[in-house]
mmCIF file of C-alpha atoms in Angstrom:
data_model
loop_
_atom_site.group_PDB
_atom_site.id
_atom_site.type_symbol
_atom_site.label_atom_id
_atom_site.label_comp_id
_atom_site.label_asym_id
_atom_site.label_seq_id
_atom_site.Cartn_x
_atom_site.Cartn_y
_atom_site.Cartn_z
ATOM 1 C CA UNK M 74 -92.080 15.547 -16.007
ATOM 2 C CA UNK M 75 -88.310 14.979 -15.506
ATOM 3 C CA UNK M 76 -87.236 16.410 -19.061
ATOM 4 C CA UNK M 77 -83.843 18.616 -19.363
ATOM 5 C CA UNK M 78 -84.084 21.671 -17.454
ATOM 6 C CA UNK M 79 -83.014 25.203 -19.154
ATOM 7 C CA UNK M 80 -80.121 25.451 -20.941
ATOM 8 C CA UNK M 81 -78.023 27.571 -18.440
ATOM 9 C CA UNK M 82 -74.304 29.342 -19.895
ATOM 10 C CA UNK M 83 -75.716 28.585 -23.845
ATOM 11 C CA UNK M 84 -72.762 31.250 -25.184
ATOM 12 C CA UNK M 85 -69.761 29.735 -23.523
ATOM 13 C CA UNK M 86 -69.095 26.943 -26.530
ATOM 14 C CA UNK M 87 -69.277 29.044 -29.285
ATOM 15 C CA UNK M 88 -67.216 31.549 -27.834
ATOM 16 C CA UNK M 89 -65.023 28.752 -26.630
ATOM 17 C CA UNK M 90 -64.731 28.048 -30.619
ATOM 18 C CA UNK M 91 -64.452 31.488 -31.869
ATOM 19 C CA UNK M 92 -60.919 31.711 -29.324
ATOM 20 C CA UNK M 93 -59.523 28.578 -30.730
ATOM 21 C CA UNK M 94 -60.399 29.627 -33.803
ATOM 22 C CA UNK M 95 -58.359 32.767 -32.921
ATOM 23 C CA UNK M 96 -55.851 31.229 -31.275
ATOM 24 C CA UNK M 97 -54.992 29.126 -34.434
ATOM 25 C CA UNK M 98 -54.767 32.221 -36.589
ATOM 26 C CA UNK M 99 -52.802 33.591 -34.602
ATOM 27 C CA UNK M 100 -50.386 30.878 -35.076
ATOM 28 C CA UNK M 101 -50.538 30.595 -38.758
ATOM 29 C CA UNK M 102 -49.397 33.744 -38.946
ATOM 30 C CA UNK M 103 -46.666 33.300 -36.508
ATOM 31 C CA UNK M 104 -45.770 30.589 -38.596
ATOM 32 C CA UNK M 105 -45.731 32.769 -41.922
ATOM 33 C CA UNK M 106 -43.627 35.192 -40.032
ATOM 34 C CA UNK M 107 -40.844 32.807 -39.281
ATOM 35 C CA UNK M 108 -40.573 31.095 -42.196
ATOM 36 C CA UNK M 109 -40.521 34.467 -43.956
ATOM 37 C CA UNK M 110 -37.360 35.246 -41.319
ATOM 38 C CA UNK M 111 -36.108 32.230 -42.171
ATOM 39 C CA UNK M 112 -35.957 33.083 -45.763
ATOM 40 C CA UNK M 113 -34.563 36.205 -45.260
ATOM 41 C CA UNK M 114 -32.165 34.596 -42.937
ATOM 42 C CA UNK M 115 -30.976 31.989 -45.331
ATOM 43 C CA UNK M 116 -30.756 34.731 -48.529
ATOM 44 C CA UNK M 117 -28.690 36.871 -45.957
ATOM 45 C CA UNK M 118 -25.961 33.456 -45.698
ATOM 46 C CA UNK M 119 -25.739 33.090 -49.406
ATOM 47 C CA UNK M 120 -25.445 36.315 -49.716
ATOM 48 C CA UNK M 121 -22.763 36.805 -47.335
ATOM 49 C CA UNK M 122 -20.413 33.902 -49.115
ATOM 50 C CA UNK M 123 -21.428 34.960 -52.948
ATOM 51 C CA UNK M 124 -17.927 36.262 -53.625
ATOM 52 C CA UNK M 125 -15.078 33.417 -52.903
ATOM 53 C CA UNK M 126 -12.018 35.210 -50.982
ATOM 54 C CA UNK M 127 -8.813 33.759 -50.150
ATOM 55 C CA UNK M 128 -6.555 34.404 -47.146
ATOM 56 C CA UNK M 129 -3.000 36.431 -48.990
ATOM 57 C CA UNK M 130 -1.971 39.831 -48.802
ATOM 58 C CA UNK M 131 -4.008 41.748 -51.284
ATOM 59 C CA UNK M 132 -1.938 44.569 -53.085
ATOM 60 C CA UNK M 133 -1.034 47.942 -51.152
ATOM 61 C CA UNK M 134 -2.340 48.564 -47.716
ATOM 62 C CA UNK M 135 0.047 46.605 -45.699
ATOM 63 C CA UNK M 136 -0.366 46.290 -41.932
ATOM 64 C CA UNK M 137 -0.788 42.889 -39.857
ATOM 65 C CA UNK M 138 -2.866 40.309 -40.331
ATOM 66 C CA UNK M 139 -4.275 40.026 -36.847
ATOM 67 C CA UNK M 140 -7.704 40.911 -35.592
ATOM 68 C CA UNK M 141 -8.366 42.714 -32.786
ATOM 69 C CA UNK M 142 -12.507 43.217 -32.999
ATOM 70 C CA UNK M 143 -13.441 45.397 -30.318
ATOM 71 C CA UNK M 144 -17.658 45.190 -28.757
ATOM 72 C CA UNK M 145 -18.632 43.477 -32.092
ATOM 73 C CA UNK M 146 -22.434 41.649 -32.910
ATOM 74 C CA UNK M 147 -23.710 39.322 -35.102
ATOM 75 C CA UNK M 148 -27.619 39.892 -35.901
ATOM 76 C CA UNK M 149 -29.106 37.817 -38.377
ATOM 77 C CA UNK M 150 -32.905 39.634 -38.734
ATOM 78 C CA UNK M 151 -33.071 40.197 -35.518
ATOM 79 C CA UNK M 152 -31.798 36.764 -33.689
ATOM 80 C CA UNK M 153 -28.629 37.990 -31.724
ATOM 81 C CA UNK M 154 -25.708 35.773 -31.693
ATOM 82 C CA UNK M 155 -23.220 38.113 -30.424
ATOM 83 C CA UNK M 156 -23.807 41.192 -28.598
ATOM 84 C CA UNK M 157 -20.668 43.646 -27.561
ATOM 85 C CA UNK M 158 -18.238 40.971 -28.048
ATOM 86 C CA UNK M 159 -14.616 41.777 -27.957
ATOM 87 C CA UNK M 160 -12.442 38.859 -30.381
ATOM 88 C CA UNK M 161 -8.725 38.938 -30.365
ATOM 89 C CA UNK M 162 -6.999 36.107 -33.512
ATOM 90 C CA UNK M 163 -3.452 36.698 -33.782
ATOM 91 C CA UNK M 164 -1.778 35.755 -36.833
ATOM 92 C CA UNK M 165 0.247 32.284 -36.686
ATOM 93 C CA UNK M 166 -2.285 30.642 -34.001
ATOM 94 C CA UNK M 167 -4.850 28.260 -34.784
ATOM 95 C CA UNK M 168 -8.099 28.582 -32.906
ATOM 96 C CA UNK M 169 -11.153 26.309 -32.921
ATOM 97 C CA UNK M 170 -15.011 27.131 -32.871
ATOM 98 C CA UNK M 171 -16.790 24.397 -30.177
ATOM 99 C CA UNK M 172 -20.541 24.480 -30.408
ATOM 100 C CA UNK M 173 -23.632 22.310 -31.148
ATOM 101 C CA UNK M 174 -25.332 22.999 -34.467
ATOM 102 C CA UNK M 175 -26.875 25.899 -34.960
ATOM 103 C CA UNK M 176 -25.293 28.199 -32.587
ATOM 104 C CA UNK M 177 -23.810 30.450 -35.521
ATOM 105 C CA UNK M 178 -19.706 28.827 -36.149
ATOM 106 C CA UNK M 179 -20.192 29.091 -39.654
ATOM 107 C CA UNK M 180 -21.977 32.257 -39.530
ATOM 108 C CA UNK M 181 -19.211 33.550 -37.484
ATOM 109 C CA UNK M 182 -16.809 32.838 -40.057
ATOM 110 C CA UNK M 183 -18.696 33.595 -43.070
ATOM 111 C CA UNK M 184 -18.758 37.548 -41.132
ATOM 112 C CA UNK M 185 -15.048 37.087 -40.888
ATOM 113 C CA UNK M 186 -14.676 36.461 -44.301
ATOM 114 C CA UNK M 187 -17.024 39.213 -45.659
ATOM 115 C CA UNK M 188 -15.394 42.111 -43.707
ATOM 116 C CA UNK M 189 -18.530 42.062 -41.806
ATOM 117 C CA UNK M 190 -16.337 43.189 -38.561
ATOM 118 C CA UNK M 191 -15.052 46.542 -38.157
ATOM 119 C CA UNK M 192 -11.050 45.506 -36.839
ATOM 120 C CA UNK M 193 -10.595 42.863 -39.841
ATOM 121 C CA UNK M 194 -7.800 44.240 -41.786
ATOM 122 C CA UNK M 195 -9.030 45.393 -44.688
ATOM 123 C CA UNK M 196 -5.692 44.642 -46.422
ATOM 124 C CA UNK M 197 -6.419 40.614 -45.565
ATOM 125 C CA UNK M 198 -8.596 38.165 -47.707
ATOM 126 C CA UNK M 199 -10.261 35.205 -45.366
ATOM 127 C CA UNK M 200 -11.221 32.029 -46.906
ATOM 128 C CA UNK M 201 -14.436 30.206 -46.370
ATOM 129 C CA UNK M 202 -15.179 27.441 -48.036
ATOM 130 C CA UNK M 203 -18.724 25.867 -47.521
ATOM 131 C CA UNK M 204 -18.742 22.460 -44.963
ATOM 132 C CA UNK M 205 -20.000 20.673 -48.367
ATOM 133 C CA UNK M 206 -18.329 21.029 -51.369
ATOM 134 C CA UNK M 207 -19.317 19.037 -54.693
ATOM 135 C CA UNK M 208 -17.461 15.535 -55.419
ATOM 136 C CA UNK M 209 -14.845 15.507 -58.417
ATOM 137 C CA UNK M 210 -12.015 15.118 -60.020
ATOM 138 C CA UNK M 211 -10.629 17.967 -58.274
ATOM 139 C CA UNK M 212 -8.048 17.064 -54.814
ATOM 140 C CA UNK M 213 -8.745 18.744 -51.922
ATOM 141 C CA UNK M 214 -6.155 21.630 -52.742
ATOM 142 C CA UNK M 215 -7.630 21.957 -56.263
ATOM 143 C CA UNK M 216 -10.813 22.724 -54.915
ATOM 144 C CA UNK M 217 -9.709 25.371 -52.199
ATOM 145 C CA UNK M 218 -7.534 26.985 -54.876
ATOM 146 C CA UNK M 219 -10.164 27.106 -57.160
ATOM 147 C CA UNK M 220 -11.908 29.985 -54.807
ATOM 148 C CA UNK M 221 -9.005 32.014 -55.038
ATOM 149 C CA UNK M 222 -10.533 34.066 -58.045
ATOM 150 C CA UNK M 223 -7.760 36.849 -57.945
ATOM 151 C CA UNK M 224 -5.501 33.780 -58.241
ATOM 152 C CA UNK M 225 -7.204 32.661 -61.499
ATOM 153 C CA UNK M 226 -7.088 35.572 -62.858
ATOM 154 C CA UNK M 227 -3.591 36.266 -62.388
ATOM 155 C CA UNK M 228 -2.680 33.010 -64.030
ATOM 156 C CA UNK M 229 -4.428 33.302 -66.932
ATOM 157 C CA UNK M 230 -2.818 37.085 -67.515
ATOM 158 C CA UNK M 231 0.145 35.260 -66.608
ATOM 159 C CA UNK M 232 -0.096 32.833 -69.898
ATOM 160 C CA UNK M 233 -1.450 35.414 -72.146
ATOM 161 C CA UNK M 234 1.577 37.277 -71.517
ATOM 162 C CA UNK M 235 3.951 34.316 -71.822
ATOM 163 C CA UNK M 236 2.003 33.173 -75.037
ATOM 164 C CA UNK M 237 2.294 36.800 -76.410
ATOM 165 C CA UNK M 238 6.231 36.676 -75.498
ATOM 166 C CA UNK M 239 6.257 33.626 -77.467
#
């Protein structure tokens, strides 16, 4: 009689199973979790450049228009992309962000822009205009100028009261 002998270890597949199984919970779930990050990440951008602002003295305040930020960070729902970072831009100099994609330029300057720094001026409006804007009619200038909404408004107050003096 040469048939198959016992079966020796008999557990050791399904519990094999039952920790893949597991295992690829385990990273559904992970998956879940980031893209509900993600979404929260993404809502946090938007919100960030909901308002258009413009870079002009705004009314009263005064003061200089450079930015000394002192030990600043930039947390996006928990992914640091500054930590205790001090920034000097002085006003007149042009500066450029270097970086591959992804590493947070934009989100750097969409902070800027929202007075998400404690050192920007709070006198000072920052302009940020999105990488992609819309095709038009509109020229390039028409389109940045059409962000200035303080600007707007003070033009159209400006022909109601010419068409009043009229």
């Amino acid at each position: 009689g040469g048939g198959p002998g016992p079966c020796v270890g008999g557990g050791a597949a399904p519990r094999r199973f039952k920790q893949a199984r597991r295992a690829e919970k385990q990273l559904k779930r992970a998956a879940r979790r980031e893209k509900a990050v993600n979404m929260q990440r993404e809502e946090f951008m938007r919100e960030l450049t909901r308002e258009p602002v413009v870079l002009h003295w705004r009314g009263g305040g005064g003061g200089s228009s450079d930015m000394l930020l002192k030990g600043v960070s930039m947390d996006i729902n928990g992914l640091a992309l500054l930590d205790e970072v001090d920034v000097s831009i002085v006003s007149g100099r042009k500066y450029g962000l270097i970086g591959r994609n992804g590493v947070g330029k934009t989100t750097f300057l969409k902070f800027l822009s929202a007075h998400r720094f404690d050192g920007v001026p709070a006198h000072l409006q920052i302009l940020h205009i999105e990488q992609e804007v819309p095709s038009g009619e509109a020229t390039v200038l028409e389109t940045v100028l059409a962000t200035d909404v303080e600007r707007a408004e003070l033009l159209a107050e400006e022909a109601e009261l010419l068409a009043e003096a009229e």
